[in-house]
């Protein structure tokens, strides 16, 4: 749609109603990347799926493009995938599964309207899943539960639902129930239609959709006998003892619809994808930092939730991922960065599917747009057109690992400074500086140690400046102020100091452990020491 014929408010609302913007969250190895691929496969966005831990000859999943991800079989960056399903536009924002990248996941959850919580049938609710669920609750993101790997031996279905209710404090409401125990998956039955069973015949390797067959209740009883009867009894038990399906309770985070299946063999994935269309909320008004909310059909606003460089090594470019929050985005339009008040033209804009790109001309609320080489943008920025708007800042997680970075080759200092600055802007690590150490020895602060592995890899391979890391004996960071910094510096702590976070000039007081920090607090109760978001608990 060209700017000569701007979209009306009605058109914007109609397009927003067709959008579903969601993420998949899970513990590492629960099958998140596999499910991401399977969802795209079911929507016919790709022709065949590849698993992360595939055998020789199997390609890696489309959404994992970084060399480090391919080497380790993990997702450490977020990818934005857009595809169509049932006349809806699906925006799936992939998240890192590893606990060391919690901060990146938090930023992604600021850009979605719903999350699919992936639970391993054998392992149940693992630590990282619990933390990510807490982040969803904190952000008010409704959660759909998918119990994965039901084609392998695992726990009892009723026990898994009990854990969800007791540990997470949310009521599970089954929408789909398995026929057969974990490891003996005979089929699935929908809560709203117990007169038929869905049977799936897996495709070898799971590269294509499983073949679906529908059996009547009589056929299911004849062929599956006690397994069919048990499934119906369990489903009836859970449904009769719970509150039942309530869209408002779902959006309020009080209940979670539950699905069973196996992402690797594409069983139950189509039902899950339909559920995102039918149950997940459409984009709505977004709260503003100054109070109130920006209506979906007002002027354009967008939130920068991720910045990634060198997705295309041949071009050495930089992509800012922007969630469209209101209005219409049109390529080439002038938008203003709220933090600086400066406007710029969005000449290069793409939708991104893994490493593949498509030029985007028009996007609506819920869509994710990749702005190419918008070098002034930072994670958390608000972009707007028309009336000024600014969304609340994205909070930073408390780092627990610290290391001084230095270039191995001092003649590569220019590349070193550029690389460290780039990784700071992307949010790969937090960069802390001090007068004592100077620019040639910044302190890198990470939530998890694997972030340092990413820095080492990218500094050497992308910025041509291999680095060394000297690890510091700190484990705790607290926000302080100039008066607090002066007091701390006078104490000359053996294992403690105050550094400035480069991205926002916030002063962070670093301590070796809680005993040292508590001792300082007892001696100086007047000093400001504020907690950052350390975990989602």
Short mmCIF file of C-alpha atoms in Angstrom, two decimals:
data_model
loop_
_atom_site.label_atom_id
_atom_site.label_comp_id
_atom_site.label_asym_id
_atom_site.label_seq_id
_atom_site.Cartn_x
_atom_site.Cartn_y
_atom_site.Cartn_z
CA UNK A 1 0.00 0.00 0.00
CA UNK A 2 1.63 3.27 -1.06
CA UNK A 3 1.69 6.46 0.98
CA UNK A 4 -0.54 8.01 -1.73
CA UNK A 5 -3.36 5.90 -0.34
CA UNK A 6 -2.78 5.73 3.42
CA UNK A 7 -4.51 3.01 5.37
CA UNK A 8 -7.62 4.00 7.27
CA UNK A 9 -8.04 3.25 10.97
CA UNK A 10 -10.52 0.52 10.03
CA UNK A 11 -8.00 -1.12 7.71
CA UNK A 12 -5.32 -1.01 10.41
CA UNK A 13 -7.65 -2.67 12.91
CA UNK A 14 -8.63 -5.32 10.37
CA UNK A 15 -5.00 -6.11 9.60
CA UNK A 16 -4.08 -6.13 13.31
CA UNK A 17 -6.90 -8.61 13.97
CA UNK A 18 -5.26 -10.99 11.47
CA UNK A 19 -1.90 -10.88 13.28
CA UNK A 20 -0.65 -13.34 15.86
CA UNK A 21 2.75 -12.51 17.31
CA UNK A 22 4.16 -15.16 19.61
CA UNK A 23 7.31 -16.79 20.96
CA UNK A 24 8.25 -20.30 22.02
CA UNK A 25 9.89 -20.59 25.44
CA UNK A 26 11.51 -23.65 26.98
CA UNK A 27 14.40 -25.21 28.84
CA UNK A 28 17.37 -26.19 26.64
CA UNK A 29 16.84 -29.46 24.74
CA UNK A 30 13.06 -29.43 25.17
CA UNK A 31 12.70 -29.15 21.38
CA UNK A 32 12.11 -25.45 20.85
CA UNK A 33 13.97 -25.05 17.55
CA UNK A 34 12.39 -28.29 16.30
CA UNK A 35 8.92 -26.99 17.18
CA UNK A 36 9.67 -23.66 15.50
CA UNK A 37 10.55 -25.52 12.31
CA UNK A 38 7.52 -27.82 12.59
CA UNK A 39 5.14 -24.85 12.95
CA UNK A 40 6.59 -23.27 9.81
CA UNK A 41 6.34 -26.61 8.04
CA UNK A 42 2.65 -26.96 8.92
CA UNK A 43 1.98 -23.46 7.65
CA UNK A 44 3.70 -24.47 4.40
CA UNK A 45 6.26 -21.71 4.85
CA UNK A 46 8.98 -24.28 4.23
CA UNK A 47 8.93 -27.58 2.35
CA UNK A 48 10.92 -29.77 4.73
CA UNK A 49 12.13 -29.56 8.31
CA UNK A 50 15.58 -30.19 9.75
CA UNK A 51 16.30 -30.98 13.38
CA UNK A 52 19.01 -29.31 15.45
CA UNK A 53 20.64 -32.61 16.30
CA UNK A 54 20.12 -34.14 12.86
CA UNK A 55 22.06 -37.04 11.42
CA UNK A 56 24.55 -36.65 8.64
CA UNK A 57 22.98 -35.12 5.56
CA UNK A 58 20.18 -33.44 7.51
CA UNK A 59 20.36 -29.69 7.30
CA UNK A 60 20.06 -27.49 10.39
CA UNK A 61 16.86 -25.69 11.25
CA UNK A 62 16.05 -22.67 9.14
CA UNK A 63 15.88 -20.28 12.10
CA UNK A 64 19.40 -21.13 13.38
CA UNK A 65 21.90 -19.35 11.16
CA UNK A 66 24.91 -18.39 13.25
CA UNK A 67 27.99 -20.60 12.97
CA UNK A 68 28.19 -20.98 16.74
CA UNK A 69 24.59 -22.18 16.84
CA UNK A 70 25.25 -24.71 14.10
CA UNK A 71 28.37 -26.00 15.87
CA UNK A 72 26.69 -26.49 19.24
CA UNK A 73 23.14 -27.32 18.20
CA UNK A 74 21.66 -24.54 20.32
CA UNK A 75 19.86 -21.27 19.68
CA UNK A 76 21.72 -18.29 21.12
CA UNK A 77 20.11 -15.55 19.07
CA UNK A 78 16.53 -14.66 18.28
CA UNK A 79 15.10 -15.09 14.80
CA UNK A 80 11.88 -13.59 13.51
CA UNK A 81 9.84 -15.79 11.18
CA UNK A 82 6.69 -14.63 9.37
CA UNK A 83 4.29 -16.95 7.56
CA UNK A 84 0.61 -17.26 6.75
CA UNK A 85 -1.95 -19.69 8.17
CA UNK A 86 -5.73 -19.70 7.76
CA UNK A 87 -5.77 -16.15 6.38
CA UNK A 88 -3.77 -14.94 9.37
CA UNK A 89 -0.25 -13.52 9.48
CA UNK A 90 1.87 -15.46 11.98
CA UNK A 91 4.88 -13.68 13.47
CA UNK A 92 6.96 -16.24 15.35
CA UNK A 93 9.83 -14.69 17.27
CA UNK A 94 12.28 -17.42 18.19
CA UNK A 95 14.10 -17.11 21.51
CA UNK A 96 17.36 -18.42 22.92
CA UNK A 97 16.73 -21.57 24.93
CA UNK A 98 19.89 -21.50 27.01
CA UNK A 99 19.71 -20.00 30.50
CA UNK A 100 22.79 -17.87 29.84
CA UNK A 101 20.75 -15.78 27.38
CA UNK A 102 17.82 -14.93 29.68
CA UNK A 103 18.21 -11.22 28.99
CA UNK A 104 17.73 -11.68 25.25
CA UNK A 105 14.64 -13.78 25.89
CA UNK A 106 13.20 -11.10 28.16
CA UNK A 107 13.58 -8.54 25.39
CA UNK A 108 11.84 -10.85 22.92
CA UNK A 109 8.93 -11.33 25.31
CA UNK A 110 8.47 -7.55 25.27
CA UNK A 111 7.65 -7.87 21.56
CA UNK A 112 5.06 -10.67 21.56
CA UNK A 113 1.40 -11.05 22.54
CA UNK A 114 1.49 -14.73 23.49
CA UNK A 115 3.98 -17.48 24.31
CA UNK A 116 4.02 -21.24 23.77
CA UNK A 117 5.56 -22.92 26.80
CA UNK A 118 7.26 -26.11 25.71
CA UNK A 119 7.41 -28.89 28.35
CA UNK A 120 9.46 -32.06 27.94
CA UNK A 121 7.19 -35.06 28.63
CA UNK A 122 9.97 -36.89 30.47
CA UNK A 123 11.59 -34.02 32.38
CA UNK A 124 8.53 -31.93 33.16
CA UNK A 125 8.92 -28.34 34.35
CA UNK A 126 12.63 -27.59 34.29
CA UNK A 127 14.33 -24.61 35.91
CA UNK A 128 14.64 -22.40 32.85
CA UNK A 129 11.03 -23.08 31.86
CA UNK A 130 9.90 -21.92 35.30
CA UNK A 131 11.99 -18.76 35.05
CA UNK A 132 10.70 -17.91 31.58
CA UNK A 133 7.12 -18.53 32.67
CA UNK A 134 7.70 -16.06 35.51
CA UNK A 135 8.93 -13.51 32.98
CA UNK A 136 5.74 -14.04 30.96
CA UNK A 137 3.69 -13.47 34.09
CA UNK A 138 5.70 -10.34 34.90
CA UNK A 139 5.07 -8.99 31.39
CA UNK A 140 1.42 -10.11 31.29
CA UNK A 141 1.98 -12.47 28.35
CA UNK A 142 -0.62 -15.29 28.15
CA UNK A 143 0.82 -18.80 27.81
CA UNK A 144 -0.21 -21.84 25.75
CA UNK A 145 1.36 -25.11 26.97
CA UNK A 146 2.63 -27.79 24.57
CA UNK A 147 3.78 -31.04 26.21
CA UNK A 148 6.36 -32.31 23.75
CA UNK A 149 8.03 -35.66 23.02
CA UNK A 150 4.95 -37.76 23.83
CA UNK A 151 6.29 -40.31 21.36
CA UNK A 152 9.02 -41.15 23.89
CA UNK A 153 8.81 -42.58 27.37
CA UNK A 154 7.95 -39.97 29.96
CA UNK A 155 5.85 -39.04 32.94
CA UNK A 156 2.12 -39.47 33.52
CA UNK A 157 -0.05 -36.81 31.88
CA UNK A 158 -2.00 -36.11 35.07
CA UNK A 159 1.22 -35.66 37.05
CA UNK A 160 2.53 -33.13 34.52
CA UNK A 161 -0.67 -31.08 34.75
CA UNK A 162 -0.51 -31.20 38.55
CA UNK A 163 3.04 -29.79 38.43
CA UNK A 164 1.94 -26.95 36.14
CA UNK A 165 -0.78 -25.98 38.59
CA UNK A 166 1.24 -26.40 41.80
CA UNK A 167 4.61 -25.03 40.67
CA UNK A 168 3.53 -22.28 38.27
CA UNK A 169 0.28 -21.33 39.97
CA UNK A 170 -1.68 -21.43 36.73
CA UNK A 171 -4.57 -23.78 35.95
CA UNK A 172 -3.98 -26.10 32.97
CA UNK A 173 -7.01 -26.62 30.74
CA UNK A 174 -6.56 -29.50 28.26
CA UNK A 175 -7.60 -28.74 24.69
CA UNK A 176 -6.02 -31.93 23.33
CA UNK A 177 -5.41 -35.19 25.21
CA UNK A 178 -3.14 -38.13 24.30
CA UNK A 179 -4.44 -41.62 23.68
CA UNK A 180 -1.76 -43.85 25.17
CA UNK A 181 0.96 -43.13 27.70
CA UNK A 182 4.18 -41.30 26.84
CA UNK A 183 6.19 -43.57 24.56
CA UNK A 184 3.02 -45.29 23.31
CA UNK A 185 1.25 -42.46 21.52
CA UNK A 186 -1.71 -43.97 19.67
CA UNK A 187 -3.49 -40.73 18.80
CA UNK A 188 -4.96 -37.48 20.08
CA UNK A 189 -8.48 -36.51 21.08
CA UNK A 190 -9.75 -32.93 21.20
CA UNK A 191 -11.55 -31.80 24.32
CA UNK A 192 -14.34 -30.31 22.25
CA UNK A 193 -14.82 -33.39 20.06
CA UNK A 194 -14.56 -36.73 21.82
CA UNK A 195 -16.43 -38.47 19.01
CA UNK A 196 -13.26 -38.96 17.00
CA UNK A 197 -9.59 -39.77 17.47
CA UNK A 198 -6.79 -38.32 15.37
CA UNK A 199 -4.17 -40.89 14.44
CA UNK A 200 -0.81 -39.87 12.99
CA UNK A 201 1.61 -41.83 10.86
CA UNK A 202 5.04 -40.31 11.17
CA UNK A 203 7.19 -39.53 8.16
CA UNK A 204 10.73 -40.99 8.49
CA UNK A 205 12.99 -38.33 10.00
CA UNK A 206 10.10 -35.94 10.53
CA UNK A 207 11.01 -33.93 7.45
CA UNK A 208 7.38 -33.63 6.31
CA UNK A 209 4.01 -33.42 7.99
CA UNK A 210 2.77 -36.63 9.63
CA UNK A 211 -0.12 -38.25 7.81
CA UNK A 212 -3.35 -37.62 9.74
CA UNK A 213 -6.23 -40.10 9.92
CA UNK A 214 -9.57 -39.56 11.65
CA UNK A 215 -11.23 -42.48 13.47
CA UNK A 216 -14.74 -42.42 14.87
CA UNK A 217 -15.20 -43.10 18.58
CA UNK A 218 -16.44 -46.58 17.71
CA UNK A 219 -13.38 -47.30 15.55
CA UNK A 220 -11.05 -45.93 18.25
CA UNK A 221 -12.72 -48.11 20.91
CA UNK A 222 -12.47 -51.16 18.67
CA UNK A 223 -8.82 -50.62 17.74
CA UNK A 224 -7.40 -49.10 20.92
CA UNK A 225 -9.70 -50.61 23.54
CA UNK A 226 -8.70 -49.67 27.12
CA UNK A 227 -6.30 -46.94 25.93
CA UNK A 228 -9.17 -45.04 24.31
CA UNK A 229 -11.41 -45.47 27.36
CA UNK A 230 -8.61 -44.36 29.71
CA UNK A 231 -7.93 -41.25 27.63
CA UNK A 232 -11.60 -40.23 27.76
CA UNK A 233 -11.79 -40.86 31.50
CA UNK A 234 -8.65 -38.82 32.21
CA UNK A 235 -9.84 -35.97 30.01
CA UNK A 236 -13.25 -35.93 31.70
CA UNK A 237 -11.59 -35.98 35.14
CA UNK A 238 -9.38 -32.98 34.39
CA UNK A 239 -12.11 -30.95 32.71
CA UNK A 240 -14.71 -31.62 35.42
CA UNK A 241 -12.35 -30.63 38.23
CA UNK A 242 -11.16 -27.37 36.63
CA UNK A 243 -12.65 -24.03 35.62
CA UNK A 244 -12.97 -24.92 31.94
CA UNK A 245 -11.96 -22.73 29.03
CA UNK A 246 -12.37 -18.99 29.56
CA UNK A 247 -10.76 -16.55 27.07
CA UNK A 248 -10.62 -13.74 29.62
CA UNK A 249 -8.96 -15.95 32.23
CA UNK A 250 -6.43 -17.03 29.59
CA UNK A 251 -5.55 -13.47 28.66
CA UNK A 252 -5.29 -12.58 32.35
CA UNK A 253 -2.77 -15.39 32.86
CA UNK A 254 -4.98 -17.48 35.15
CA UNK A 255 -5.32 -20.52 32.89
CA UNK A 256 -3.20 -22.13 30.19
CA UNK A 257 -4.64 -24.27 27.37
CA UNK A 258 -2.68 -27.54 27.12
CA UNK A 259 -1.75 -29.55 24.02
CA UNK A 260 0.17 -32.82 23.63
CA UNK A 261 2.29 -33.98 20.72
CA UNK A 262 5.75 -34.58 19.27
CA UNK A 263 7.45 -31.76 17.39
CA UNK A 264 10.17 -33.94 15.87
CA UNK A 265 7.61 -36.16 14.13
CA UNK A 266 5.17 -33.27 13.55
CA UNK A 267 2.40 -34.87 15.61
CA UNK A 268 -0.12 -32.45 17.12
CA UNK A 269 1.70 -29.42 15.71
CA UNK A 270 -1.15 -28.50 13.35
CA UNK A 271 -3.59 -28.44 16.28
CA UNK A 272 -1.21 -26.16 18.17
CA UNK A 273 -0.88 -23.82 15.19
CA UNK A 274 -4.66 -23.62 14.87
CA UNK A 275 -4.84 -22.82 18.57
CA UNK A 276 -2.55 -19.82 18.14
CA UNK A 277 -4.98 -18.48 15.54
CA UNK A 278 -8.08 -19.25 17.61
CA UNK A 279 -6.88 -18.47 21.13
CA UNK A 280 -3.89 -16.09 21.09
CA UNK A 281 -4.71 -12.38 21.39
CA UNK A 282 -4.36 -9.97 18.52
CA UNK A 283 -2.16 -6.86 18.98
CA UNK A 284 -3.67 -4.37 21.41
CA UNK A 285 -2.92 -0.89 22.81
CA UNK A 286 0.56 -0.64 24.31
CA UNK A 287 1.25 1.24 27.60
CA UNK A 288 3.39 4.37 27.33
CA UNK A 289 6.15 5.44 29.70
CA UNK A 290 4.31 8.68 30.53
CA UNK A 291 1.03 6.86 31.22
CA UNK A 292 -1.89 5.87 29.04
CA UNK A 293 -1.55 3.68 25.98
CA UNK A 294 -1.05 4.09 22.24
CA UNK A 295 -4.12 2.78 20.35
CA UNK A 296 -3.41 0.22 17.66
CA UNK A 297 -5.04 2.37 14.96
CA UNK A 298 -3.13 5.56 15.79
CA UNK A 299 0.07 6.83 14.13
CA UNK A 300 2.99 4.42 13.68
CA UNK A 301 5.01 3.31 16.68
CA UNK A 302 7.56 0.51 16.93
CA UNK A 303 9.75 -1.08 19.62
CA UNK A 304 13.36 -2.09 18.86
CA UNK A 305 13.70 -5.37 20.75
CA UNK A 306 16.82 -6.80 19.13
CA UNK A 307 19.83 -5.72 17.11
CA UNK A 308 21.91 -8.25 15.23
CA UNK A 309 24.99 -7.62 13.12
CA UNK A 310 26.51 -9.68 10.34
CA UNK A 311 23.52 -11.94 9.69
CA UNK A 312 24.80 -11.77 6.12
CA UNK A 313 28.62 -12.00 6.42
CA UNK A 314 28.99 -11.01 2.76
CA UNK A 315 27.50 -7.60 3.49
CA UNK A 316 28.63 -6.98 7.11
CA UNK A 317 25.35 -5.26 7.83
CA UNK A 318 23.31 -4.63 10.96
CA UNK A 319 19.60 -5.33 11.46
CA UNK A 320 17.39 -3.70 14.07
CA UNK A 321 14.33 -5.86 14.71
CA UNK A 322 11.29 -3.64 15.29
CA UNK A 323 7.90 -4.81 16.54
CA UNK A 324 5.20 -2.64 14.94
CA UNK A 325 2.98 -1.60 17.85
CA UNK A 326 0.52 0.80 16.19
CA UNK A 327 -0.33 2.28 12.83
CA UNK A 328 1.26 1.31 9.53
CA UNK A 329 4.93 0.98 8.71
CA UNK A 330 5.79 1.83 5.11
CA UNK A 331 9.28 1.38 3.72
CA UNK A 332 10.92 4.73 3.12
CA UNK A 333 8.81 6.57 5.69
CA UNK A 334 10.45 8.98 8.10
CA UNK A 335 10.31 7.91 11.73
CA UNK A 336 11.66 9.54 14.87
CA UNK A 337 13.81 7.91 17.54
CA UNK A 338 12.21 8.94 20.82
CA UNK A 339 15.48 8.87 22.81
CA UNK A 340 17.18 11.48 20.62
CA UNK A 341 14.29 13.22 18.85
CA UNK A 342 16.07 12.68 15.55
CA UNK A 343 14.25 11.39 12.49
CA UNK A 344 15.56 9.14 9.75
CA UNK A 345 14.28 7.46 6.60
CA UNK A 346 13.65 3.71 6.66
CA UNK A 347 15.08 3.04 3.23
CA UNK A 348 16.01 -0.61 3.75
CA UNK A 349 13.42 -2.81 5.45
CA UNK A 350 13.03 -6.58 5.39
CA UNK A 351 11.14 -9.43 6.91
CA UNK A 352 13.59 -12.10 7.98
CA UNK A 353 13.15 -15.87 7.85
CA UNK A 354 16.31 -17.34 9.35
CA UNK A 355 19.07 -16.07 7.07
CA UNK A 356 16.63 -15.38 4.22
CA UNK A 357 15.21 -11.90 3.66
CA UNK A 358 12.32 -10.37 1.79
CA UNK A 359 11.92 -6.66 1.18
CA UNK A 360 8.88 -5.39 3.07
CA UNK A 361 6.87 -2.42 1.85
CA UNK A 362 4.03 -2.32 4.37
CA UNK A 363 3.67 -3.78 7.86
CA UNK A 364 0.91 -3.63 10.46
CA UNK A 365 0.68 -3.94 14.26
CA UNK A 366 2.16 -7.25 15.37
CA UNK A 367 4.57 -7.53 12.44
CA UNK A 368 8.34 -7.59 12.92
CA UNK A 369 10.40 -5.48 10.54
CA UNK A 370 14.15 -5.67 10.11
CA UNK A 371 15.66 -2.21 9.52
CA UNK A 372 18.99 -2.52 7.75
CA UNK A 373 21.94 -0.38 8.86
CA UNK A 374 19.93 1.93 11.10
CA UNK A 375 23.12 2.56 13.04
CA UNK A 376 21.69 5.03 15.57
CA UNK A 377 19.21 2.54 17.03
CA UNK A 378 19.64 0.75 20.36
CA UNK A 379 17.75 -2.10 21.98
CA UNK A 380 14.68 -0.73 23.77
CA UNK A 381 14.28 2.30 21.49
CA UNK A 382 10.83 3.58 20.60
CA UNK A 383 10.26 4.73 17.01
CA UNK A 384 7.26 6.85 16.13
CA UNK A 385 5.61 8.96 13.46
CA UNK A 386 3.16 11.78 14.13
CA UNK A 387 2.44 12.41 17.80
CA UNK A 388 5.38 11.62 20.05
CA UNK A 389 5.30 8.34 21.94
CA UNK A 390 7.79 6.46 24.10
CA UNK A 391 7.38 3.01 25.62
CA UNK A 392 8.85 2.06 29.02
CA UNK A 393 12.53 1.11 28.98
CA UNK A 394 13.42 -2.57 28.86
CA UNK A 395 15.03 -3.50 32.18
CA UNK A 396 18.51 -5.03 32.26
CA UNK A 397 19.21 -8.31 34.02
CA UNK A 398 21.77 -8.35 36.81
CA UNK A 399 25.08 -9.71 35.46
CA UNK A 400 26.81 -12.35 37.55
CA UNK A 401 30.00 -12.90 35.50
CA UNK A 402 32.64 -10.27 34.75
CA UNK A 403 35.82 -10.23 32.66
CA UNK A 404 38.28 -7.63 31.40
CA UNK A 405 38.59 -7.76 27.59
CA UNK A 406 41.86 -6.93 25.82
CA UNK A 407 42.92 -7.30 22.17
CA UNK A 408 45.47 -10.05 21.56
CA UNK A 409 47.07 -7.88 18.89
CA UNK A 410 47.38 -4.23 19.92
CA UNK A 411 47.58 -3.22 16.23
CA UNK A 412 43.94 -4.34 15.94
CA UNK A 413 42.77 -1.78 18.52
CA UNK A 414 40.46 -0.02 16.08
CA UNK A 415 38.70 -3.29 15.22
CA UNK A 416 38.62 -4.16 18.93
CA UNK A 417 36.85 -0.93 19.88
CA UNK A 418 34.39 -1.27 16.99
CA UNK A 419 33.57 -4.88 17.87
CA UNK A 420 33.06 -4.24 21.59
CA UNK A 421 30.86 -1.24 20.80
CA UNK A 422 28.81 -3.28 18.33
CA UNK A 423 28.25 -6.16 20.77
CA UNK A 424 27.24 -3.68 23.46
CA UNK A 425 24.64 -2.07 21.16
CA UNK A 426 23.25 -5.49 20.28
CA UNK A 427 22.91 -6.40 23.95
CA UNK A 428 25.17 -9.46 23.57
CA UNK A 429 26.89 -8.40 26.80
CA UNK A 430 26.83 -5.34 29.01
CA UNK A 431 30.00 -3.25 28.67
CA UNK A 432 31.29 -1.50 31.80
CA UNK A 433 34.03 1.13 31.81
CA UNK A 434 36.13 3.01 34.36
CA UNK A 435 38.76 5.71 34.30
CA UNK A 436 41.21 3.33 35.92
CA UNK A 437 41.09 0.78 33.10
CA UNK A 438 40.29 2.97 30.09
CA UNK A 439 38.80 2.07 26.70
CA UNK A 440 41.47 -0.52 25.95
CA UNK A 441 40.34 -2.72 28.85
CA UNK A 442 36.54 -2.61 29.18
CA UNK A 443 34.83 -4.97 31.60
CA UNK A 444 32.30 -7.31 29.99
CA UNK A 445 29.34 -8.24 32.21
CA UNK A 446 27.22 -11.31 31.46
CA UNK A 447 24.21 -13.09 32.90
CA UNK A 448 25.75 -16.46 31.93
CA UNK A 449 29.28 -17.53 30.94
CA UNK A 450 28.23 -18.74 27.47
CA UNK A 451 27.77 -15.08 26.52
CA UNK A 452 31.55 -14.79 26.76
CA UNK A 453 31.91 -17.67 24.28
CA UNK A 454 29.76 -15.74 21.81
CA UNK A 455 31.90 -12.62 22.32
CA UNK A 456 35.16 -14.52 21.80
CA UNK A 457 33.82 -16.18 18.65
CA UNK A 458 32.39 -13.05 17.10
CA UNK A 459 35.32 -10.77 17.95
CA UNK A 460 37.70 -13.14 16.20
CA UNK A 461 35.58 -14.13 13.20
CA UNK A 462 33.53 -11.01 12.51
CA UNK A 463 35.65 -8.14 13.75
CA UNK A 464 39.11 -9.63 13.08
CA UNK A 465 40.29 -8.86 16.59
CA UNK A 466 40.84 -11.92 18.76
CA UNK A 467 40.65 -11.05 22.44
CA UNK A 468 41.69 -12.37 25.83
CA UNK A 469 39.40 -12.34 28.86
CA UNK A 470 40.69 -11.90 32.39
CA UNK A 471 37.93 -13.00 34.73
CA UNK A 472 37.14 -10.86 37.76
CA UNK A 473 36.11 -12.23 41.18
CA UNK A 474 32.69 -10.53 41.27
CA UNK A 475 29.28 -12.18 41.40
CA UNK A 476 26.90 -9.41 42.46
CA UNK A 477 25.96 -6.09 40.81
CA UNK A 478 23.84 -3.33 42.33
CA UNK A 479 22.87 0.09 41.00
CA UNK A 480 24.36 2.98 42.97
CA UNK A 481 24.76 6.76 42.59
CA UNK A 482 27.78 9.16 42.61
CA UNK A 483 27.67 9.50 46.41
CA UNK A 484 27.56 5.73 46.81
CA UNK A 485 30.39 5.33 44.32
CA UNK A 486 32.53 7.79 46.27
CA UNK A 487 31.89 5.92 49.52
CA UNK A 488 32.65 2.56 47.93
CA UNK A 489 35.87 3.86 46.37
CA UNK A 490 37.04 5.22 49.73
CA UNK A 491 36.60 1.75 51.22
CA UNK A 492 39.10 0.32 48.72
CA UNK A 493 37.40 -3.06 48.79
CA UNK A 494 39.69 -5.96 47.97
CA UNK A 495 37.04 -7.57 45.82
CA UNK A 496 34.73 -4.76 44.79
CA UNK A 497 34.58 -1.63 42.66
CA UNK A 498 32.19 0.74 40.88
CA UNK A 499 31.97 0.77 37.08
CA UNK A 500 29.82 2.71 34.61
CA UNK A 501 27.54 0.84 32.20
CA UNK A 502 28.42 2.35 28.86
CA UNK A 503 24.96 2.06 27.28
CA UNK A 504 23.11 4.24 29.81
CA UNK A 505 25.74 5.69 32.21
CA UNK A 506 24.28 3.74 35.14
CA UNK A 507 26.75 3.17 37.98
CA UNK A 508 27.10 -0.47 39.03
CA UNK A 509 28.67 -1.47 42.32
CA UNK A 510 30.31 -4.90 42.04
CA UNK A 511 30.89 -7.21 45.00
CA UNK A 512 32.56 -10.59 45.32
CA UNK A 513 29.71 -12.15 47.27
CA UNK A 514 26.63 -11.37 49.39
CA UNK A 515 28.63 -11.47 52.63
CA UNK A 516 30.93 -8.70 51.46
CA UNK A 517 27.97 -6.69 50.22
CA UNK A 518 25.98 -7.20 53.41
CA UNK A 519 28.98 -6.15 55.50
CA UNK A 520 29.26 -2.94 53.49
CA UNK A 521 25.52 -2.27 53.85
CA UNK A 522 25.74 -2.65 57.65
CA UNK A 523 28.56 -0.12 57.76
CA UNK A 524 26.95 2.28 55.28
CA UNK A 525 23.15 1.87 55.34
CA UNK A 526 22.73 5.26 53.66
CA UNK A 527 24.38 4.16 50.40
CA UNK A 528 22.06 3.46 47.46
CA UNK A 529 22.28 -0.16 46.33
CA UNK A 530 19.32 -1.12 44.12
CA UNK A 531 18.67 -4.62 42.83
CA UNK A 532 18.47 -5.31 39.11
CA UNK A 533 16.39 -8.13 37.64
CA UNK A 534 18.68 -11.02 38.53
CA UNK A 535 16.39 -13.92 37.69
CA UNK A 536 12.75 -14.28 36.78
CA UNK A 537 11.99 -15.85 40.16
#
